[in-house]
Coordinates of C-alpha atoms in Angstrom, one line a residue:
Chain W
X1 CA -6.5 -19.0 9.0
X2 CA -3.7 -18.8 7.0
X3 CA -4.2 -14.7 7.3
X4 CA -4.0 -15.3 10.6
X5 CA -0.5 -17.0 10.9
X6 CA 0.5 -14.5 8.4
X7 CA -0.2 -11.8 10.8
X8 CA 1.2 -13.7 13.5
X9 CA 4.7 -13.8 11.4
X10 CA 4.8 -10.3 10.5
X11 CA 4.1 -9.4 13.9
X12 CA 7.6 -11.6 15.1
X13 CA 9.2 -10.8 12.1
X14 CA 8.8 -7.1 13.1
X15 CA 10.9 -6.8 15.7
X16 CA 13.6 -9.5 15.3
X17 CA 14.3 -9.3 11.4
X18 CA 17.0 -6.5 12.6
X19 CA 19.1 -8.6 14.7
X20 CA 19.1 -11.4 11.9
X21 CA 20.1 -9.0 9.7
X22 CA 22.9 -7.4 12.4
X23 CA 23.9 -11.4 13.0
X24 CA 24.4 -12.1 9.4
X25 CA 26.5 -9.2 9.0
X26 CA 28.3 -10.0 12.3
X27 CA 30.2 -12.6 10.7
X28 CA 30.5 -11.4 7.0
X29 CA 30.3 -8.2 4.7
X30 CA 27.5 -8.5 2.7
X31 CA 25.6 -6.7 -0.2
X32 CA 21.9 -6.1 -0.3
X33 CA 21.2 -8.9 -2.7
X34 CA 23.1 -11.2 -0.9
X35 CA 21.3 -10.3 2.3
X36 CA 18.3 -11.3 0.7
X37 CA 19.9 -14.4 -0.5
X38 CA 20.6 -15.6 2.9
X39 CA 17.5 -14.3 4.6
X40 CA 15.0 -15.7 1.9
X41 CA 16.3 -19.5 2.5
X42 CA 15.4 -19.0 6.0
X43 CA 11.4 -19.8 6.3
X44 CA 9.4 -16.8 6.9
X45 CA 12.2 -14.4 7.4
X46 CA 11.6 -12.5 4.8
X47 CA 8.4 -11.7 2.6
X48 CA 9.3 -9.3 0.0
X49 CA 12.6 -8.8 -0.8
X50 CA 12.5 -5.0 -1.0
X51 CA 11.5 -4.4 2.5
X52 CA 15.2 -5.0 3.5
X53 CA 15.9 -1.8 2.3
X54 CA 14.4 0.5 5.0
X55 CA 15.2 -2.0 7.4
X56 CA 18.8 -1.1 6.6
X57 CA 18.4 3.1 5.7
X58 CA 17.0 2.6 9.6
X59 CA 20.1 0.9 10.6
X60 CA 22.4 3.0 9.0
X61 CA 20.7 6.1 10.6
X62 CA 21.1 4.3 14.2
X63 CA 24.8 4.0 13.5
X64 CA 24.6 0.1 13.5
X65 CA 25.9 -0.6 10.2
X66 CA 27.8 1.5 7.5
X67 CA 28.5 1.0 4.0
X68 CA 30.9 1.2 1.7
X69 CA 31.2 0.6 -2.3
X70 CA 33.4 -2.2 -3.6
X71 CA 34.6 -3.3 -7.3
X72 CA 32.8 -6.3 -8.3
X73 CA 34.3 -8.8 -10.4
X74 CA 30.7 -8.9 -12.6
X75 CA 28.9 -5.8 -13.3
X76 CA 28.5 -2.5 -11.2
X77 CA 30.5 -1.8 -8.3
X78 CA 28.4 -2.9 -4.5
X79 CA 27.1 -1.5 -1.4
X80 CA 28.6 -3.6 1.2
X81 CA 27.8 -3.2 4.6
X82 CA 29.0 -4.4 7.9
X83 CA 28.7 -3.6 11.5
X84 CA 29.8 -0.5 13.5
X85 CA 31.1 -0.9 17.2
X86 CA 27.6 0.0 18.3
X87 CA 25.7 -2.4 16.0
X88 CA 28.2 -5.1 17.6
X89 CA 27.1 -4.1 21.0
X90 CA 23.2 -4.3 20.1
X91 CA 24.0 -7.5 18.2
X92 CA 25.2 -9.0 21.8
X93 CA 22.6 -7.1 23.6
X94 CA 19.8 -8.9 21.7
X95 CA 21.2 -12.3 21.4
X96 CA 21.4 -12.0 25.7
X97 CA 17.8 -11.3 26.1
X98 CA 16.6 -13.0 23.3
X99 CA 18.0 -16.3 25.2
X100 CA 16.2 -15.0 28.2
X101 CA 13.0 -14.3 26.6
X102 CA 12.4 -17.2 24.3
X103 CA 13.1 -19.6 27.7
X104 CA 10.4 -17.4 29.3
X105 CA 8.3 -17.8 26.6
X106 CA 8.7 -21.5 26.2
X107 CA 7.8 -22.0 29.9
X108 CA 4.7 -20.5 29.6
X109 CA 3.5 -22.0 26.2
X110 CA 4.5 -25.7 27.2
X111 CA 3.2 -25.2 30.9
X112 CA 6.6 -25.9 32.2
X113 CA 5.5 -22.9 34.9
X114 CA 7.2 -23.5 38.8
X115 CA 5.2 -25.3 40.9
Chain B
X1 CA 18.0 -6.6 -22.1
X2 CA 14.6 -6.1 -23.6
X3 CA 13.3 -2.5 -24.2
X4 CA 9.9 -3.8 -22.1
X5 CA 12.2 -5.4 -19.4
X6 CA 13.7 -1.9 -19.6
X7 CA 10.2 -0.1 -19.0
X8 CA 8.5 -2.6 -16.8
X9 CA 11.4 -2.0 -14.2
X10 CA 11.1 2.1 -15.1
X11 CA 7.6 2.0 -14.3
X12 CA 8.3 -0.5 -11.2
X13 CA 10.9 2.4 -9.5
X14 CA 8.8 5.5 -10.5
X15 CA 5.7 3.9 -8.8
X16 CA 8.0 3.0 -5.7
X17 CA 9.4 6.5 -5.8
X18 CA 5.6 7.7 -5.7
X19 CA 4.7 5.7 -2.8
X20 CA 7.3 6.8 -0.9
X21 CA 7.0 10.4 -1.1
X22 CA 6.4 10.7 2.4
X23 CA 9.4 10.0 3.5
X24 CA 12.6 12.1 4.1
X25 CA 14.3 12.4 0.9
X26 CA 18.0 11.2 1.8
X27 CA 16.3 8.2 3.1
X28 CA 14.1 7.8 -0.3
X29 CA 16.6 8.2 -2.4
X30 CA 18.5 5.5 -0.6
X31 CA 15.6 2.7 -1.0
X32 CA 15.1 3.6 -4.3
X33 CA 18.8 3.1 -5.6
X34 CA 19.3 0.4 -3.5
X35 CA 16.3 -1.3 -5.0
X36 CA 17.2 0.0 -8.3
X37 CA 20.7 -1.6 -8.1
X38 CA 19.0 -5.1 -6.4
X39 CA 16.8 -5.4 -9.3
X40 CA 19.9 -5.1 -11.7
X41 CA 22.1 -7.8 -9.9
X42 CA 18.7 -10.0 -10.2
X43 CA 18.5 -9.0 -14.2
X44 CA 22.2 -9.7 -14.2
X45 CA 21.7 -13.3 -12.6
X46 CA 18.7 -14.4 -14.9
X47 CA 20.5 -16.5 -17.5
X48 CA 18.2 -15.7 -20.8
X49 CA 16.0 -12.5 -20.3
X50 CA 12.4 -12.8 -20.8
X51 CA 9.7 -10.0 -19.8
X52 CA 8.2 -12.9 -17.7
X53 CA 11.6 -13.5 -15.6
X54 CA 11.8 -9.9 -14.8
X55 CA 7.9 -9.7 -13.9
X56 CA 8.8 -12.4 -11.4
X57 CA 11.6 -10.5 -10.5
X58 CA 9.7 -7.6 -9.8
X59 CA 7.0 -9.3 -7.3
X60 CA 10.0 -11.0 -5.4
X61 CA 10.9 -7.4 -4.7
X62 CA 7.4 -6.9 -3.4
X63 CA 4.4 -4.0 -4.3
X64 CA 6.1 -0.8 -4.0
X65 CA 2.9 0.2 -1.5
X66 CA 4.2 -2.3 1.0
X67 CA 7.4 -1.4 0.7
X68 CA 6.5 1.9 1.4
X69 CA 4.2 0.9 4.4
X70 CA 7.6 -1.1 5.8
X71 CA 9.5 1.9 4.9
X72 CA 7.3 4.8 7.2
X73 CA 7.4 2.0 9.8
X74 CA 10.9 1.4 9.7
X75 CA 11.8 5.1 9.9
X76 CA 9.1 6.0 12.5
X77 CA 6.8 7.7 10.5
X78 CA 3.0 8.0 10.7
X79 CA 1.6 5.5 8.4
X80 CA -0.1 7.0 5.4
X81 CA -3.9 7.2 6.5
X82 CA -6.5 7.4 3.8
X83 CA -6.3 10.6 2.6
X84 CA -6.2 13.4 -0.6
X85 CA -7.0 10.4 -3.1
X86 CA -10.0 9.0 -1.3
X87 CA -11.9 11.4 -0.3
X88 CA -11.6 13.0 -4.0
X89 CA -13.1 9.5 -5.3
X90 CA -15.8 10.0 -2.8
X91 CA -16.4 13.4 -4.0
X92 CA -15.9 12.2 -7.7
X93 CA -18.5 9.8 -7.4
X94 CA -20.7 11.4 -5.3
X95 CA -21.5 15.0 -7.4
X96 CA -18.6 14.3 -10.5
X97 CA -21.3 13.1 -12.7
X98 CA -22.7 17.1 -12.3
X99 CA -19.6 17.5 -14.0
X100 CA -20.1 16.9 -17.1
X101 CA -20.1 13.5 -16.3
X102 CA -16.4 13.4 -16.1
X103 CA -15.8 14.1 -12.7
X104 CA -17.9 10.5 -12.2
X105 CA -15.2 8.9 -14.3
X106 CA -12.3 10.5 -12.4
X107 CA -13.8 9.5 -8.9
X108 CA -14.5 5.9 -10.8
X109 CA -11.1 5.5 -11.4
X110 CA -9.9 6.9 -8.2
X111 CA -11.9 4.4 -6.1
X112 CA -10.5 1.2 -8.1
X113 CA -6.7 2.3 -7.5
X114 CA -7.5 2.9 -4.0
X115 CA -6.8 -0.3 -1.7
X116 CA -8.8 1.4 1.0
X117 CA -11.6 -0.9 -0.1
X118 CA -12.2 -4.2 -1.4
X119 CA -13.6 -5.1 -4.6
X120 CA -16.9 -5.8 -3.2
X121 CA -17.4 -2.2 -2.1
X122 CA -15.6 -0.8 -5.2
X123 CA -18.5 -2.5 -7.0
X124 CA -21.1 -1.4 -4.9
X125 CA -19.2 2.1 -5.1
X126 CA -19.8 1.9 -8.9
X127 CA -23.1 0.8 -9.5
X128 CA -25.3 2.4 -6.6
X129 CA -25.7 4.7 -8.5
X130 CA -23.8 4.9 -11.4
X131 CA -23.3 8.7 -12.0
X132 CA -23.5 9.6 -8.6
X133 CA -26.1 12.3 -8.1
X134 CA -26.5 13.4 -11.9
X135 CA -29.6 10.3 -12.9
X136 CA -31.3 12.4 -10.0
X137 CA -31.1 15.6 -11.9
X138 CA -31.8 14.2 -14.8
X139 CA -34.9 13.3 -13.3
X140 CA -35.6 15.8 -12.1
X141 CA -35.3 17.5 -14.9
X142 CA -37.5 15.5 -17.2
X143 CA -40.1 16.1 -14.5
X144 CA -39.6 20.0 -14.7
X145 CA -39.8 19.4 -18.5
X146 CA -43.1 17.9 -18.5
X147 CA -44.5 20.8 -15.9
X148 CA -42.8 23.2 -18.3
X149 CA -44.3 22.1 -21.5
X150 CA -47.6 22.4 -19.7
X151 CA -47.0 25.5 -18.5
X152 CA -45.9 26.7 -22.1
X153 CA -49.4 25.4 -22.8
X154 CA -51.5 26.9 -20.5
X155 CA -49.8 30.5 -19.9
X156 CA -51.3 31.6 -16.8
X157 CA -51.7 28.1 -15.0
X158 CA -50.2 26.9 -11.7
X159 CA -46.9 24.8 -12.4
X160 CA -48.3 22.3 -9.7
X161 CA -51.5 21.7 -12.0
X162 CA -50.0 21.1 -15.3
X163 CA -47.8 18.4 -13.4
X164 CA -50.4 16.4 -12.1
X165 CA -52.3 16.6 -15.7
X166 CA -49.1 15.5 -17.7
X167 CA -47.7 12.7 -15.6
X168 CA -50.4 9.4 -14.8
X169 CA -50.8 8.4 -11.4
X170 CA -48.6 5.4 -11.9
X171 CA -46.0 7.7 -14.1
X172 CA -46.0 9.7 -10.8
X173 CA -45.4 6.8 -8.2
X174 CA -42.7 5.3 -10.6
X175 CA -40.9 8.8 -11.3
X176 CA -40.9 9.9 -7.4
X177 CA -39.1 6.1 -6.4
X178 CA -36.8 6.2 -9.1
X179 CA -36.0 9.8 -7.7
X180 CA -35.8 8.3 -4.2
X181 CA -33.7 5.7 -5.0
X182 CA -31.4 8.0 -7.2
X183 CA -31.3 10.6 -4.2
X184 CA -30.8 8.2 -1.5
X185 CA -28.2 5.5 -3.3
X186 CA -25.4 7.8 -3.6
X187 CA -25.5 9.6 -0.3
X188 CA -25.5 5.7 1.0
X189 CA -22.8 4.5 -1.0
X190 CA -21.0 7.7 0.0
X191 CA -21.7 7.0 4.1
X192 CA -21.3 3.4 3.5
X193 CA -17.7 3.7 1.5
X194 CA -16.3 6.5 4.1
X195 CA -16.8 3.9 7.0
X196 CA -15.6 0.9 5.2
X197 CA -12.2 2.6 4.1
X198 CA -9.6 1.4 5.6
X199 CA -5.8 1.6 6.0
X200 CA -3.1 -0.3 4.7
X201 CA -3.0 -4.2 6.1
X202 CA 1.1 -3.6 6.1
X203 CA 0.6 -1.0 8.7
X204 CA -0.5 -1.6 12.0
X205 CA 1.4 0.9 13.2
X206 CA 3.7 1.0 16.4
X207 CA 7.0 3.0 16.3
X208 CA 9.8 1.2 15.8
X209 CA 12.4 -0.5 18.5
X210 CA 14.4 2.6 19.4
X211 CA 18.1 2.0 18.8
X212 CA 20.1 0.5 21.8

């Protein structure tokens, strides 16, 4: 059961975890660790912390973020990333259809369907 | 910071290096630092340092396999079937113990590091038969000692002869199951652990959202 639901997360987590990610950087620059910060207090967002590190080699590849290094006031100098012009535009893109698909979905599953 | 922390997070990146030799190496090198450097902002955070803390650390950051799975999925690459490793368990186990008894050993400890199977199989993967193939030739080769010695014996008598003389009827019975059994466990175990292995959970693969 519990497997179950697990797979069921992963499988949503899948393919929206990017746009979280895009949306948190939409409105600040973050680090990696903080990233994780703000996605781990969000249930079931992420499950291992490390795994945001593809997730962001693949957005950097795709142009959607970029990084750049930054003094930090404790310790080693940071990675922070933000959002490229492009990573904007998908950011806007998803939160459109998104809106448009979780209404669809939510008709469906609460037999809201037209008469 | 401990000299174990020190190691335990060494050993943590080399493993995650490992597992992620598949894919491209600008991209690898990437995770890894980035990993290296988010483990050192969580060392930096934990107030006293204790080998415990930084294990926890570690399993926050997640098993380097999965993150490797997430990776190749990430980046649109095949996932990482099954491949080299198990099938030279299989083979290990299977004749290894021919070996010099080694090669048993090696495809032991292949199968255990393997999570192609579960520890259910692993165990029936160790003890049918343990050794593989080699109690088979052994006896085998205790019965070609006892036709030998009678055939030492008797110079000019049929090898067939001298083993029904040496061995009792129920010696017989007993030695040709126990060489069933030691002939027909392994192949089994061998059929039995090929069509159980299976992939990674992480990775049911489908390529990854192209980017818009």
């Amino acid at each position: 059961m519990v497997d179950r639901q697990d797979a069921l997360l992963a499988q949503m987590r899948r393919g929206t975890l990017q746009y979280c990610v895009l949306a948190l950087l939409g409105s600040d620059e973050l680090y990696g660790f903080d990233l994780v910060r703000r996605l781990a207090g969000v249930d079931g967002m992420l499950t291992s912390e490390g795994t945001i590190y593809p997730l962001l080699a693949r957005l950097r590849r795709d142009g959607l973020v970029e990084s750049n290094w930054q003094e930090s006031s404790s310790g080693p100098p940071r990675r922070y990333y933000h959002l490229t012009d492009a990573g904007r535009a998908a950011l806007e893109d998803f939160r459109r259809e998104w809106g448009r698909f979780r209404d669809a979905v939510d008709t469906v599953i609460e037999g809201r369907g037209r008469p | 910071m401990s000299a174990t922390a020190d190691r335990l997070v060494a050993h943590y990146l080399k493993r995650l290096n490992r597992e992620l030799r598949d894919v491209p190496r600008g991209s690898r090198r990437e995770i890894v630092e980035e990993i290296e450097e988010h483990i050192a902002e969580g060392r930096a955070g934990l107030g006293e340092e204790d080998v415990t803390a930084v294990r926890v650390l570690l399993a926050r950051v997640g098993e380097p396999e999965e993150i490797a799975a997430d990776a190749r999925q990430r980046l649109g690459l095949p996932p990482r079937g099954h491949g080299a490793r198990e099938a030279f368990a299989l083979i290990g186990l299977l004749i290894g113990g021919l070996a010099f008894v080694v090669g048993w050993f090696a495809g032991l400890a292949l199968l255990w590091k393997s999570n192609a199977w579960t520890t259910r199989e692993k165990l029936v993967g160790t003890l049918v038969v343990p050794g593989g193939l080699l109690p088979a030739f052994l006896l085998l080769g205790l019965g070609a000692t006892q036709c030998g010695g009678g055939y030492e014996n008797e110079l000019t008598g049929p090898v067939e002869q001298n083993c029904t003389v040496t061995f009792s009827l129920p010696g017989q019975v007993l030695w040709t199951a126990l060489l069933a059994v030691c002939v027909v466990g392994p192949f089994f175990t061998t059929i039995f652990l090929a069509r159980r292995m299976r992939r990674p959970a992480a990775v049911d693969y489908q390529p990854s959202p192209g980017s818009a």
